[in-house]
Amino acid sequence: MDLEIDALGLLCPLPVLRLRKRMEPLKDGAKVQLIADDPAAIVDVPHFCNEAGHQFLGMSESDGTLFFTIQKGAAASEA
């Protein structure tokens, strides 16, 4: 994992906004883990990845904490 982003306690749309901002300087192909506890992130994160050209690699959950794995895509850096 190239970067871990803690978005615990943040509500929609803040987890995705933090994810977007922290991913900007990363190189294409970098892998990021976003940790959040907002249930809306289950919909928001995959949607953000689809719109921004990143690859959504998966999600897991443990005791209400959500772990999202994302890979930065080349299309996102061109937009």
PDB file of C-alpha atoms in Angstrom:
ATOM      1  CA  MET A   1       0.000   0.000   0.000  1.00  0.00           C
ATOM      2  CA  ASP A   2       1.404   3.378  -1.000  1.00  0.00           C
ATOM      3  CA  LEU A   3      -0.887   5.491   1.187  1.00  0.00           C
ATOM      4  CA  GLU A   4      -3.374   4.971   4.004  1.00  0.00           C
ATOM      5  CA  ILE A   5      -6.038   7.630   4.527  1.00  0.00           C
ATOM      6  CA  ASP A   6      -7.923   7.855   7.800  1.00  0.00           C
ATOM      7  CA  ALA A   7     -11.424   9.264   7.278  1.00  0.00           C
ATOM      8  CA  LEU A   8     -12.942   7.874  10.458  1.00  0.00           C
ATOM      9  CA  GLY A   9     -15.613  10.138  11.884  1.00  0.00           C
ATOM     10  CA  LEU A  10     -16.064  12.065   8.634  1.00  0.00           C
ATOM     11  CA  LEU A  11     -19.473  12.134   6.974  1.00  0.00           C
ATOM     12  CA  CYS A  12     -20.406  12.322   3.293  1.00  0.00           C
ATOM     13  CA  PRO A  13     -18.895  13.847   1.213  1.00  0.00           C
ATOM     14  CA  LEU A  14     -15.761  14.362   3.331  1.00  0.00           C
ATOM     15  CA  PRO A  15     -14.234  10.837   3.026  1.00  0.00           C
ATOM     16  CA  VAL A  16     -14.264  11.091  -0.787  1.00  0.00           C
ATOM     17  CA  LEU A  17     -13.013  14.683  -0.750  1.00  0.00           C
ATOM     18  CA  ARG A  18     -10.093  13.671   1.475  1.00  0.00           C
ATOM     19  CA  LEU A  19      -9.406  10.682  -0.788  1.00  0.00           C
ATOM     20  CA  ARG A  20      -9.374  12.859  -3.910  1.00  0.00           C
ATOM     21  CA  LYS A  21      -7.061  15.464  -2.382  1.00  0.00           C
ATOM     22  CA  ARG A  22      -4.573  12.949  -0.972  1.00  0.00           C
ATOM     23  CA  MET A  23      -4.449  10.945  -4.239  1.00  0.00           C
ATOM     24  CA  GLU A  24      -3.620  13.936  -6.467  1.00  0.00           C
ATOM     25  CA  PRO A  25       0.175  13.908  -5.938  1.00  0.00           C
ATOM     26  CA  LEU A  26       0.491  10.119  -6.248  1.00  0.00           C
ATOM     27  CA  LYS A  27       1.847   8.439  -9.358  1.00  0.00           C
ATOM     28  CA  ASP A  28      -0.406   6.358 -11.598  1.00  0.00           C
ATOM     29  CA  GLY A  29      -0.709   2.828 -10.273  1.00  0.00           C
ATOM     30  CA  ALA A  30      -0.295   3.840  -6.632  1.00  0.00           C
ATOM     31  CA  LYS A  31      -2.466   1.850  -4.244  1.00  0.00           C
ATOM     32  CA  VAL A  32      -4.417   3.618  -1.524  1.00  0.00           C
ATOM     33  CA  GLN A  33      -6.403   2.348   1.422  1.00  0.00           C
ATOM     34  CA  LEU A  34      -9.200   4.569   2.706  1.00  0.00           C
ATOM     35  CA  ILE A  35     -10.498   3.822   6.187  1.00  0.00           C
ATOM     36  CA  ALA A  36     -13.959   5.215   6.908  1.00  0.00           C
ATOM     37  CA  ASP A  37     -17.015   4.554   9.037  1.00  0.00           C
ATOM     38  CA  ASP A  38     -19.646   6.522   7.097  1.00  0.00           C
ATOM     39  CA  PRO A  39     -22.095   4.022   5.536  1.00  0.00           C
ATOM     40  CA  ALA A  40     -22.559   6.370   2.549  1.00  0.00           C
ATOM     41  CA  ALA A  41     -18.931   5.691   1.578  1.00  0.00           C
ATOM     42  CA  ILE A  42     -20.033   2.226   0.384  1.00  0.00           C
ATOM     43  CA  VAL A  43     -21.728   3.985  -2.541  1.00  0.00           C
ATOM     44  CA  ASP A  44     -19.609   7.146  -2.742  1.00  0.00           C
ATOM     45  CA  VAL A  45     -16.132   5.609  -3.056  1.00  0.00           C
ATOM     46  CA  PRO A  46     -16.846   3.237  -5.993  1.00  0.00           C
ATOM     47  CA  HIS A  47     -18.766   6.057  -7.728  1.00  0.00           C
ATOM     48  CA  PHE A  48     -15.838   8.449  -7.255  1.00  0.00           C
ATOM     49  CA  CYS A  49     -13.413   5.854  -8.660  1.00  0.00           C
ATOM     50  CA  ASN A  50     -15.609   5.279 -11.700  1.00  0.00           C
ATOM     51  CA  GLU A  51     -15.972   9.006 -12.391  1.00  0.00           C
ATOM     52  CA  ALA A  52     -12.305   9.858 -11.779  1.00  0.00           C
ATOM     53  CA  GLY A  53     -10.764   6.935 -13.682  1.00  0.00           C
ATOM     54  CA  HIS A  54      -9.353   5.103 -10.666  1.00  0.00           C
ATOM     55  CA  GLN A  55      -9.692   1.362 -10.183  1.00  0.00           C
ATOM     56  CA  PHE A  56     -11.817   0.267  -7.224  1.00  0.00           C
ATOM     57  CA  LEU A  57     -10.056  -2.874  -6.001  1.00  0.00           C
ATOM     58  CA  GLY A  58     -12.435  -3.794  -3.215  1.00  0.00           C
ATOM     59  CA  MET A  59     -13.881  -3.156   0.205  1.00  0.00           C
ATOM     60  CA  SER A  60     -13.957  -5.000   3.494  1.00  0.00           C
ATOM     61  CA  GLU A  61     -15.648  -4.271   6.793  1.00  0.00           C
ATOM     62  CA  SER A  62     -14.722  -5.013  10.382  1.00  0.00           C
ATOM     63  CA  ASP A  63     -16.842  -3.890  13.351  1.00  0.00           C
ATOM     64  CA  GLY A  64     -18.344  -0.960  11.442  1.00  0.00           C
ATOM     65  CA  THR A  65     -15.032   0.215  10.002  1.00  0.00           C
ATOM     66  CA  LEU A  66     -14.833   0.161   6.206  1.00  0.00           C
ATOM     67  CA  PHE A  67     -11.580  -0.467   4.338  1.00  0.00           C
ATOM     68  CA  PHE A  68     -11.493   0.559   0.663  1.00  0.00           C
ATOM     69  CA  THR A  69      -8.625  -0.266  -1.684  1.00  0.00           C
ATOM     70  CA  ILE A  70      -8.146   1.978  -4.713  1.00  0.00           C
ATOM     71  CA  GLN A  71      -5.512   2.127  -7.446  1.00  0.00           C
ATOM     72  CA  LYS A  72      -4.825   5.473  -9.051  1.00  0.00           C
ATOM     73  CA  GLY A  73      -5.572   5.437 -12.758  1.00  0.00           C
ATOM     74  CA  ALA A  74      -3.882   7.300 -15.599  1.00  0.00           C
ATOM     75  CA  ALA A  75      -7.153   8.859 -16.804  1.00  0.00           C
ATOM     76  CA  ALA A  76      -7.500  10.672 -13.487  1.00  0.00           C
ATOM     77  CA  SER A  77      -4.218  12.554 -13.884  1.00  0.00           C
ATOM     78  CA  GLU A  78      -5.192  13.775 -17.342  1.00  0.00           C
ATOM     79  CA  ALA A  79      -8.546  15.201 -16.244  1.00  0.00           C
TER      80      ALA A  79
END
